[in-house]
mmCIF file of C-alpha atoms in Angstrom:
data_model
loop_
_atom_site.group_PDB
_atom_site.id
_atom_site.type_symbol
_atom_site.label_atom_id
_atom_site.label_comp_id
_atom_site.label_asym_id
_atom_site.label_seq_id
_atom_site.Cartn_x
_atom_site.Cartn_y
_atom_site.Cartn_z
ATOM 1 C CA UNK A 1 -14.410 -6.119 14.974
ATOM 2 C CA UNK A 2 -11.213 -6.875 12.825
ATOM 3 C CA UNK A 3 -9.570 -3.544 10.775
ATOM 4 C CA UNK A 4 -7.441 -3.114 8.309
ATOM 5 C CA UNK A 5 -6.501 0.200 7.340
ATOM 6 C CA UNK A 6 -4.192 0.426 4.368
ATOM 7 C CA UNK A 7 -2.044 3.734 4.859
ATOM 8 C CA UNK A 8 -1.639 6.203 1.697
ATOM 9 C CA UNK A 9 2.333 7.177 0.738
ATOM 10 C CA UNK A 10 1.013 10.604 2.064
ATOM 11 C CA UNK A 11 0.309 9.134 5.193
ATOM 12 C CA UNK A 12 4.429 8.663 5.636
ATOM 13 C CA UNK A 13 5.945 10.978 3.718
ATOM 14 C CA UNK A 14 3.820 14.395 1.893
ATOM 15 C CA UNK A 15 4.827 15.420 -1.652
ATOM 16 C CA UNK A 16 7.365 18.267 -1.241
ATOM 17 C CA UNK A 17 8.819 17.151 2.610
ATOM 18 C CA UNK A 18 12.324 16.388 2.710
ATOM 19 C CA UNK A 19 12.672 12.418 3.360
ATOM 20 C CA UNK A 20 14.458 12.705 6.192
ATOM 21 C CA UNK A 21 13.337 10.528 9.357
ATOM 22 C CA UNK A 22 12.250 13.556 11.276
ATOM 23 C CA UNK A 23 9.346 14.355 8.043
ATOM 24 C CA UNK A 24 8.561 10.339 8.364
ATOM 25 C CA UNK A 25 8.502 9.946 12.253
ATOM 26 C CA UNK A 26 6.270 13.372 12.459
ATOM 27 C CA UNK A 27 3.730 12.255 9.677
ATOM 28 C CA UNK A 28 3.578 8.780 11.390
ATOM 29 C CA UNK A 29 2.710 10.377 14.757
ATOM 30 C CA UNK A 30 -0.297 11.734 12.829
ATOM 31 C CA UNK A 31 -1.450 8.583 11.496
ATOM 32 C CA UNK A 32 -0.983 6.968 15.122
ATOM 33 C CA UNK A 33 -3.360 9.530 16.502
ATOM 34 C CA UNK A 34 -5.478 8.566 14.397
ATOM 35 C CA UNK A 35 -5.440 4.884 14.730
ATOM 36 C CA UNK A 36 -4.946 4.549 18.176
ATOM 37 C CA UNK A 37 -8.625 4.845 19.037
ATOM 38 C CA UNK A 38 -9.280 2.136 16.800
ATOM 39 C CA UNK A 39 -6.793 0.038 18.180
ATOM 40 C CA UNK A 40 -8.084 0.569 22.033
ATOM 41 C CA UNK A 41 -11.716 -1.057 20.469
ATOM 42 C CA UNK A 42 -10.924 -3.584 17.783
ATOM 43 C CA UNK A 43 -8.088 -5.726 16.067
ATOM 44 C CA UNK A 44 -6.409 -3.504 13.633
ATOM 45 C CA UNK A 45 -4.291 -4.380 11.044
ATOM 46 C CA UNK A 46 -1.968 -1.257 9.511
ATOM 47 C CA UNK A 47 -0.776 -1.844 5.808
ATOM 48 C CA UNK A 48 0.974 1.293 4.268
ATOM 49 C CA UNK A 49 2.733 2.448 1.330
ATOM 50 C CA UNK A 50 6.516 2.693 0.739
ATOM 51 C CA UNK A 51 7.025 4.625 -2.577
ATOM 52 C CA UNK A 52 9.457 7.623 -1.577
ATOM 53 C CA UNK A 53 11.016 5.487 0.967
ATOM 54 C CA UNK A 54 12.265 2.703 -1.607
ATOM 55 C CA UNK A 55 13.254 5.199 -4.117
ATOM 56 C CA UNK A 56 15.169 6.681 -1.087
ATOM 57 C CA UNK A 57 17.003 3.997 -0.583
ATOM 58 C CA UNK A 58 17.560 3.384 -4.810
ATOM 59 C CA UNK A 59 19.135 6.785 -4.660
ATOM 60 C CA UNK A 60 21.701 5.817 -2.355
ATOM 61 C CA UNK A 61 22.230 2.889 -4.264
ATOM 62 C CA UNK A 62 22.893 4.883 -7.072
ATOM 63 C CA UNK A 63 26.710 5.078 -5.487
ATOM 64 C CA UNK A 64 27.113 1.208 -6.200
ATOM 65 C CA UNK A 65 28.009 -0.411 -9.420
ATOM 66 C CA UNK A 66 25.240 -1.576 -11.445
ATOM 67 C CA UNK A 67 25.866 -5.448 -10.480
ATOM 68 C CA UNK A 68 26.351 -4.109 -6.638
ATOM 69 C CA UNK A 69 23.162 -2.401 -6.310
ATOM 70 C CA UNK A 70 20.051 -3.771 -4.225
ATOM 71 C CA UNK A 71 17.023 -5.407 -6.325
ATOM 72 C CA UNK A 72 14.165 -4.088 -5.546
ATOM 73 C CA UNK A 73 12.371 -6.710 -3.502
ATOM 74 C CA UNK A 74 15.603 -6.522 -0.745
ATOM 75 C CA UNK A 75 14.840 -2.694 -1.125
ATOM 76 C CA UNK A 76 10.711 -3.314 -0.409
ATOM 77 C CA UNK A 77 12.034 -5.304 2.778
ATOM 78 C CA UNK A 78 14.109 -2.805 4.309
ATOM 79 C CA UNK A 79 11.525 -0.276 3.989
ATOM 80 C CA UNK A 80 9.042 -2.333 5.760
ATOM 81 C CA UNK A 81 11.334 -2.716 8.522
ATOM 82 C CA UNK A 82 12.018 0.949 8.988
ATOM 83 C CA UNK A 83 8.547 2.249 8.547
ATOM 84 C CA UNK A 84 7.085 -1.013 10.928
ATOM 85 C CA UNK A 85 9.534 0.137 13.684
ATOM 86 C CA UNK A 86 8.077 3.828 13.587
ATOM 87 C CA UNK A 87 4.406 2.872 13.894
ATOM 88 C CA UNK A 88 5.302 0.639 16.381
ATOM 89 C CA UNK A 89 6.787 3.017 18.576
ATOM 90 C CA UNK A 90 4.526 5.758 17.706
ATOM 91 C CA UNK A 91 1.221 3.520 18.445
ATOM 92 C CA UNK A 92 3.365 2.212 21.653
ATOM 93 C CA UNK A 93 3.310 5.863 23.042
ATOM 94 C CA UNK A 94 -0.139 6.069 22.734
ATOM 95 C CA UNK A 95 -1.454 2.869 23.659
ATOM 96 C CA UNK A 96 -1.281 0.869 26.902
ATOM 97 C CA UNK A 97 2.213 -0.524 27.630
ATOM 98 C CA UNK A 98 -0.339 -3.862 27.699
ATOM 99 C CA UNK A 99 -1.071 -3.778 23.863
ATOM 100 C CA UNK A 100 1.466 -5.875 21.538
ATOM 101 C CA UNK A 101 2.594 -4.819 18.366
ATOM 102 C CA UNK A 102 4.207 -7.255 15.804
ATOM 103 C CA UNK A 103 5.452 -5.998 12.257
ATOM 104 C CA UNK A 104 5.867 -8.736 9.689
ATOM 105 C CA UNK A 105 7.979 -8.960 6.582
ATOM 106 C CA UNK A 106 5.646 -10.429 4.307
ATOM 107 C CA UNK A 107 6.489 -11.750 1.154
ATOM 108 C CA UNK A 108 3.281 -11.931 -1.723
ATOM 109 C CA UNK A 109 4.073 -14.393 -4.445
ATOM 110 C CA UNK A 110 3.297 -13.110 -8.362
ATOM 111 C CA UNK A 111 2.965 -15.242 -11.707
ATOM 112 C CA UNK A 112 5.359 -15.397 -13.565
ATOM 113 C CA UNK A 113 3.326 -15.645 -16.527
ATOM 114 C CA UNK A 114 1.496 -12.098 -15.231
ATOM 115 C CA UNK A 115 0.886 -9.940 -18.116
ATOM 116 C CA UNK A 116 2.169 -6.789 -16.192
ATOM 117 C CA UNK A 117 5.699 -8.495 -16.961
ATOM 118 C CA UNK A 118 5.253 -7.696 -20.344
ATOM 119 C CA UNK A 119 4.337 -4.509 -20.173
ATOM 120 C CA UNK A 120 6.061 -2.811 -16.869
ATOM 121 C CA UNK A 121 3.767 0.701 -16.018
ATOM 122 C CA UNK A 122 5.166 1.586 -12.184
ATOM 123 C CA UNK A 123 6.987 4.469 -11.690
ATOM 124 C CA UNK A 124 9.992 3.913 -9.354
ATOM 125 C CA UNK A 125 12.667 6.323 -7.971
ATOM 126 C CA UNK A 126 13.559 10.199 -9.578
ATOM 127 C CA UNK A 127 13.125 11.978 -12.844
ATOM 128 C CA UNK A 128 16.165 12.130 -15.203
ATOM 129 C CA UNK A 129 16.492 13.725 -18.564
ATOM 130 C CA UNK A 130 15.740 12.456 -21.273
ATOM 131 C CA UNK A 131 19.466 11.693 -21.727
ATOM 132 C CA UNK A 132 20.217 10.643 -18.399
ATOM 133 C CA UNK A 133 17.406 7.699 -18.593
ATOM 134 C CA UNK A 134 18.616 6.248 -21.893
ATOM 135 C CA UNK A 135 22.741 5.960 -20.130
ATOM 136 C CA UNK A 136 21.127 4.606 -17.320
ATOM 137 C CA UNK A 137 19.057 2.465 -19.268
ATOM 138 C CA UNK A 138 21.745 0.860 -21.489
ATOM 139 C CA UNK A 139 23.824 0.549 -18.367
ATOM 140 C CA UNK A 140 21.499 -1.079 -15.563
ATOM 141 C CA UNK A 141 19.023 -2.829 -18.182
ATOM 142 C CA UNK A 142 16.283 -0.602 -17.208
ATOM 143 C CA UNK A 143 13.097 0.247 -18.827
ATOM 144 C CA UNK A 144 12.542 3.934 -18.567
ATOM 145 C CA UNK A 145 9.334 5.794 -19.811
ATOM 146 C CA UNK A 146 8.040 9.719 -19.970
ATOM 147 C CA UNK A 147 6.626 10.606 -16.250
ATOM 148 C CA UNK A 148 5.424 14.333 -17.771
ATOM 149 C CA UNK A 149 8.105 16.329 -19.370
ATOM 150 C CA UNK A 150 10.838 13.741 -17.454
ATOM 151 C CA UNK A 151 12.273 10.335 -17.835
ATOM 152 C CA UNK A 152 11.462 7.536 -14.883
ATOM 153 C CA UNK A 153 12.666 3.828 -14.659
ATOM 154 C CA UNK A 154 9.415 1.662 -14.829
ATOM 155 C CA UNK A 155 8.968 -2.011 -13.457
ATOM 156 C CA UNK A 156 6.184 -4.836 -13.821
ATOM 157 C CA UNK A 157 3.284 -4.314 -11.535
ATOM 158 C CA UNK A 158 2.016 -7.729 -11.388
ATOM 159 C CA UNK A 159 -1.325 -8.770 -9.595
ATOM 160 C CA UNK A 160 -1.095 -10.561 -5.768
ATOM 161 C CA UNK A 161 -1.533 -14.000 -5.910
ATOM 162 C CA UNK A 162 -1.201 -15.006 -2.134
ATOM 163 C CA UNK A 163 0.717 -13.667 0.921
ATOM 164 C CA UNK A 164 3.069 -16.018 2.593
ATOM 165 C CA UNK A 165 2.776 -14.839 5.922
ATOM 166 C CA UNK A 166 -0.709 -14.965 6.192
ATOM 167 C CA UNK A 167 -1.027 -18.097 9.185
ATOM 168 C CA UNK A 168 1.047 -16.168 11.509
ATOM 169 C CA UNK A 169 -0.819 -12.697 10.774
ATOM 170 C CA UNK A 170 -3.506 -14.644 11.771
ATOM 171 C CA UNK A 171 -1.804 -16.075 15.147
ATOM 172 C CA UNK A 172 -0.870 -12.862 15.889
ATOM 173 C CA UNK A 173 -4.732 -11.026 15.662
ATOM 174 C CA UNK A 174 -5.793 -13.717 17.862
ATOM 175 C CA UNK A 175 -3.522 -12.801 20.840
ATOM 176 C CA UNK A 176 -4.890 -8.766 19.877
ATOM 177 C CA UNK A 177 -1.277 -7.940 18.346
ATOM 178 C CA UNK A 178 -1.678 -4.713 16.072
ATOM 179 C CA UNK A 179 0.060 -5.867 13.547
ATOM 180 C CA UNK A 180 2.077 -4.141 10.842
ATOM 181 C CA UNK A 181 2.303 -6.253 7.704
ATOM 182 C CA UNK A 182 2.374 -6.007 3.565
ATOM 183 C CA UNK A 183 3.824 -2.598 3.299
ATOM 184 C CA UNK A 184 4.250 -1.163 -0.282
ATOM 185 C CA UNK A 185 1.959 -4.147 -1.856
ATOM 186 C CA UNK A 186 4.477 -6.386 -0.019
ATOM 187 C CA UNK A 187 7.764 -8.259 -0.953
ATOM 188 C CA UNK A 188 7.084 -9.819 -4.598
ATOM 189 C CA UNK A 189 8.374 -13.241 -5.183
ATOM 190 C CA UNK A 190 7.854 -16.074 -7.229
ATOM 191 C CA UNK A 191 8.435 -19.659 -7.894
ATOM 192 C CA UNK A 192 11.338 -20.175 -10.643
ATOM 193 C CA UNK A 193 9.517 -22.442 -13.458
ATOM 194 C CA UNK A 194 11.061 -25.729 -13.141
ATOM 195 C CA UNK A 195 11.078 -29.221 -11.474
ATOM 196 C CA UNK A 196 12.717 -27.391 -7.583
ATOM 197 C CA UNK A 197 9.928 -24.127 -7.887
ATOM 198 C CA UNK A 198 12.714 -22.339 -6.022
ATOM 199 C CA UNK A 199 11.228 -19.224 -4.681
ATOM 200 C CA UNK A 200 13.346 -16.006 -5.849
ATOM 201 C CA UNK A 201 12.494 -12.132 -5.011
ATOM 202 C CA UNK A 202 11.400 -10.300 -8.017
ATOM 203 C CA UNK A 203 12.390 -6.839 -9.800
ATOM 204 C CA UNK A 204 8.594 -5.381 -9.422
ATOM 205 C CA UNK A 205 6.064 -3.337 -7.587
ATOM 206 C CA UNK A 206 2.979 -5.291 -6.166
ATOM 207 C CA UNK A 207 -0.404 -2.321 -6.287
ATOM 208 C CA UNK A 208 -0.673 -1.821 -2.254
ATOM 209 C CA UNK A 209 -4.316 -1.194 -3.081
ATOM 210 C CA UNK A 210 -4.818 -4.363 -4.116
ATOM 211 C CA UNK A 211 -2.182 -6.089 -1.744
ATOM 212 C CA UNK A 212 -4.581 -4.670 0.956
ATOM 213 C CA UNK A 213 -7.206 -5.751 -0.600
ATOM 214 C CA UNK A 214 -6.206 -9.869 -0.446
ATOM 215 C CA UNK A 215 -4.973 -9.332 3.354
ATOM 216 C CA UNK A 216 -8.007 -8.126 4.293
ATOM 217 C CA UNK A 217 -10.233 -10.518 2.440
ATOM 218 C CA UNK A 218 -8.135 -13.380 3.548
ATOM 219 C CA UNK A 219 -7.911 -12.095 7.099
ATOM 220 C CA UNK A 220 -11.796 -12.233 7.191
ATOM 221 C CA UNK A 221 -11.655 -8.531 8.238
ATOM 222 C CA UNK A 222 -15.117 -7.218 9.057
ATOM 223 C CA UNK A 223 -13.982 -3.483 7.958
ATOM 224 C CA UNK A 224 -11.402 -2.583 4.895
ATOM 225 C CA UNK A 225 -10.382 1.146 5.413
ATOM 226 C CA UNK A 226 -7.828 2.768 2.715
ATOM 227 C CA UNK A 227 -6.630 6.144 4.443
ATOM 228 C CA UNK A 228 -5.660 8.953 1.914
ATOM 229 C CA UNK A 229 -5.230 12.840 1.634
ATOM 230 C CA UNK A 230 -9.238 13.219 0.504
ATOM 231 C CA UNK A 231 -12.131 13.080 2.398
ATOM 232 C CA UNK A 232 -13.661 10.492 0.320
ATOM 233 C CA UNK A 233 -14.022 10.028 -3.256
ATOM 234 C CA UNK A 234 -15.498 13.003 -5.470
ATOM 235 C CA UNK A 235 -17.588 12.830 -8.611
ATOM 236 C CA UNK A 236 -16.815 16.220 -10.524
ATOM 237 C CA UNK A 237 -13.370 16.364 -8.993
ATOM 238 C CA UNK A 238 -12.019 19.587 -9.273
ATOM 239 C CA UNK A 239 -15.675 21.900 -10.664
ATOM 240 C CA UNK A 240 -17.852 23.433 -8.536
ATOM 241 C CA UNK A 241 -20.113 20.750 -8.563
ATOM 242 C CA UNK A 242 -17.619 18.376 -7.055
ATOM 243 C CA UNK A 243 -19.221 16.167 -4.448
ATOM 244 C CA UNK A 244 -18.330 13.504 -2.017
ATOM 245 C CA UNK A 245 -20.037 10.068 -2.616
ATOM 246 C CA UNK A 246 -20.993 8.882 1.425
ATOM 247 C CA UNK A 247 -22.313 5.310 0.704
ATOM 248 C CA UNK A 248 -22.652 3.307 -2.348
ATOM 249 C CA UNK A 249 -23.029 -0.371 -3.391
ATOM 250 C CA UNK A 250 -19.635 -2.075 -6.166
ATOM 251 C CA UNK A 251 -22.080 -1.815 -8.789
ATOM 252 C CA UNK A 252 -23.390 2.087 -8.407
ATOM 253 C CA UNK A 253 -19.685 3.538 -8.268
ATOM 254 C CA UNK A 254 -18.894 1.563 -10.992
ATOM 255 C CA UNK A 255 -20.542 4.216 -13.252
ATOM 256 C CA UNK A 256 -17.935 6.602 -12.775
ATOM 257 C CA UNK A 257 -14.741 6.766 -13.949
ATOM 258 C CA UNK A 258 -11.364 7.668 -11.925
ATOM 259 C CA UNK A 259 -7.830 8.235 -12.134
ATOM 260 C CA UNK A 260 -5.286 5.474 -12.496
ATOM 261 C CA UNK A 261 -2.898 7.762 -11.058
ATOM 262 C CA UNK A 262 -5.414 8.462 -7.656
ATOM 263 C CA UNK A 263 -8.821 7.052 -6.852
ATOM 264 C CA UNK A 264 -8.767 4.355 -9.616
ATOM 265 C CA UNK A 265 -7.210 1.431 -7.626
ATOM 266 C CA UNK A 266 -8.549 2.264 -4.450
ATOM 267 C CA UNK A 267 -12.188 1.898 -5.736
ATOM 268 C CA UNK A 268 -11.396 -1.059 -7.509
ATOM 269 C CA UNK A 269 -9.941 -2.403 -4.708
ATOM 270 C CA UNK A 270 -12.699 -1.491 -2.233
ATOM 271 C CA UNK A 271 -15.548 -2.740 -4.832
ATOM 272 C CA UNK A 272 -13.311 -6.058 -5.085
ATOM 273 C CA UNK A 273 -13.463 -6.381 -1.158
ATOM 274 C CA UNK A 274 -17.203 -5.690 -1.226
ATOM 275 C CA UNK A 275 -18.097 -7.764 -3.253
ATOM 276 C CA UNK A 276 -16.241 -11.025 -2.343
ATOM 277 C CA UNK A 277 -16.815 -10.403 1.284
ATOM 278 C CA UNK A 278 -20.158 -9.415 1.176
ATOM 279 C CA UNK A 279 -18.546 -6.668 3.861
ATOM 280 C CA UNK A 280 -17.920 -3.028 3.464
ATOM 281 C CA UNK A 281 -14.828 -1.330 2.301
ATOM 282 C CA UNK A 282 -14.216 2.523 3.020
ATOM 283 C CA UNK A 283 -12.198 5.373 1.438
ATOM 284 C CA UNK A 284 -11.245 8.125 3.448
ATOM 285 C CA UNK A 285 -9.130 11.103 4.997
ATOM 286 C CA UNK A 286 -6.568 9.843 7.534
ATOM 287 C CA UNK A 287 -7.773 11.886 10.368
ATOM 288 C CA UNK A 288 -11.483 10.895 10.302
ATOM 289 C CA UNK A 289 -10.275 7.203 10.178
ATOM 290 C CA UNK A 290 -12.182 6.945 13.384
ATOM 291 C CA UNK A 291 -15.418 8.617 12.248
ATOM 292 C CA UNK A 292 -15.027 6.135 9.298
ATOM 293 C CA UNK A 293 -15.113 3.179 11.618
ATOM 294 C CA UNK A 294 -18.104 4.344 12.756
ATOM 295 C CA UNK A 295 -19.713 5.066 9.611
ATOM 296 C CA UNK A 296 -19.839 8.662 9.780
ATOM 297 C CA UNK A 297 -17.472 9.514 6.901
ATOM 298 C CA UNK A 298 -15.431 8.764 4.258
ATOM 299 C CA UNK A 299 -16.759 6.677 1.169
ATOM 300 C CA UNK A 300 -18.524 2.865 2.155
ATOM 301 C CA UNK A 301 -18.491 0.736 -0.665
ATOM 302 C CA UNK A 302 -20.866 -2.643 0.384
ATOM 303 C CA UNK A 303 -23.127 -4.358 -1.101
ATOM 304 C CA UNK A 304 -25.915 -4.052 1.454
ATOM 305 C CA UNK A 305 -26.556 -0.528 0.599
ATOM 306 C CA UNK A 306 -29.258 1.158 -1.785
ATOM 307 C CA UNK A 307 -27.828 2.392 -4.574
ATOM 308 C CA UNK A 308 -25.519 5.708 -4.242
ATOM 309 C CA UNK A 309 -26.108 8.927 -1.826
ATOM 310 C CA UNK A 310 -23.688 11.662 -1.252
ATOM 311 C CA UNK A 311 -22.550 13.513 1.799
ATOM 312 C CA UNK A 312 -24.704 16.846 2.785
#
């Protein structure tokens, strides 16, 4: 069976922890522990998120010049080279010395003409003062918006289109690599309009959600898992009637209504799966990723079931 299991931010880096390499390399030995049994029975394919890593490394570049900073999409790369190289080594220690491991630096392509460029909504890097964001806006031709009672820089979140690497992905499952590949929603780029379409990197933030999504649709994976801090997704989050939904077809969860901020994309994303593929998409706490392989627990979004039930 071929996996892909999209890894949460939370998953690399928990909201509080100091980003220091120590936090990451201990919260990616988690996630290994937790993967590795897939691994040892099917081809798995590990996407994950990249979001306090990248504004990490914008931070330091805060020391540069405007003009001598990194763009974002040079910032997206590095990250998925650091974060590839832990997995890799954590799954390695865990895994027979056999089993390959490949990370990719994969580049998705964006339209230009995607409405998200008109309207930029991601959150990127710290809070600032009111104060603060306006200077830094005037000076690095930012856009900067209200994140609660603080100031954040925003960029265009526009919608996957296709991922480049996608052929040798591909290669790579057939020889059983685990592969590590699109982390944070991937390296956005996009053809220049013109008569040479030279491809360019892009000042953005691809959803990883739906990233994950296309890779495992285009993959033909027979399983899409999106590991998070929750044990599946809730209707009546937060009351005492708050439940866990177990199984449900696109059409049944698509009575509710969830956060943007939280379960939004990944059910969008998981009904988008299950309903192209005809396969099932799951939603679930990173340690019972292997229960959710099995069907045991999490959220399964697919098409084949009847209607909506709820864990006991």
């Amino acid at each position: 069976m071929r996996v892909v299991i999209a890894l949460g931010g939370n998953a690399l880096l928990k909201r509080g922890e100091p980003m220091t390499a120590e936090a990451q390399r201990r919260n990616v030995r988690i996630a290994a522990e937790a993967m590795a049994p897939v691994a040892k029975d099917h081809q798995l394919v590990i996407s994950h998120g990249n979001g306090p890593q990248v504004g990490l490394l914008a931070l330091q570049g805060a020391a540069y010049k405007p003009d001598e900073a990194y763009p974002l999409d040079v910032l997206g790369a590095e990250t998925e080279g650091m974060i590839g190289y832990m997995i890799e080594q954590e799954l390695g220690n865990l895994l027979p010395f056999e089993v390959p491991f490949a990370t990719i630096l994969t580049m998705v392509e964006v339209d230009p003409d995607d409405p998200g460029f008109k309207n930029p909504t991601k959150f990127v890097g710290p809070v600032y003062e009111k104060a603060e964001a306006d200077h830094l806006a005037r000076e690095r031709n930012w856009v900067v918006k209200p994140d609660g009672p603080k100031w954040r820089r925003v960029v265009p979140s526009p919608l996957p289109k296709r991922i480049f690497e996608i052929r040798p992905i591909k290669w790579l499952l057939e020889r059983n690599t685990v592969v590590i590949c699109a982390g944070g929603g991937g390296i956005p780029t996009m053809y220049e309009k013109g008569k040479d379409r030279k491809l360019t990197g892009v000042e953005a933030v691809i959803d990883k959600d739906l990233c994950s999504e296309l890779l495992a649709r285009e993959l033909e994976a027979d399983l899409f898992i999106m590991a998070t801090d929750a044990a599946g997704v809730f209707v009546d989050f937060g009351k005492p009637t708050a439940k866990v939904i177990h199984r449900s077809t696109p059409t049944a969860i698509g009575q509710y209504s969830f956060p943007a901020g939280s379960m939004g994309p990944k059910v969008d994303a998981a009904c988008r799966f299950a309903v192209a593929t005809g396969k099932t998409a799951a939603i679930g706490a990173l340690a019972d990723i292997p229960s959710i392989v099995k069907g045991e627990k999490g959220t399964l979004i697919s098409k084949g079931f009847g209607g909506l039930s709820f864990h006991p």
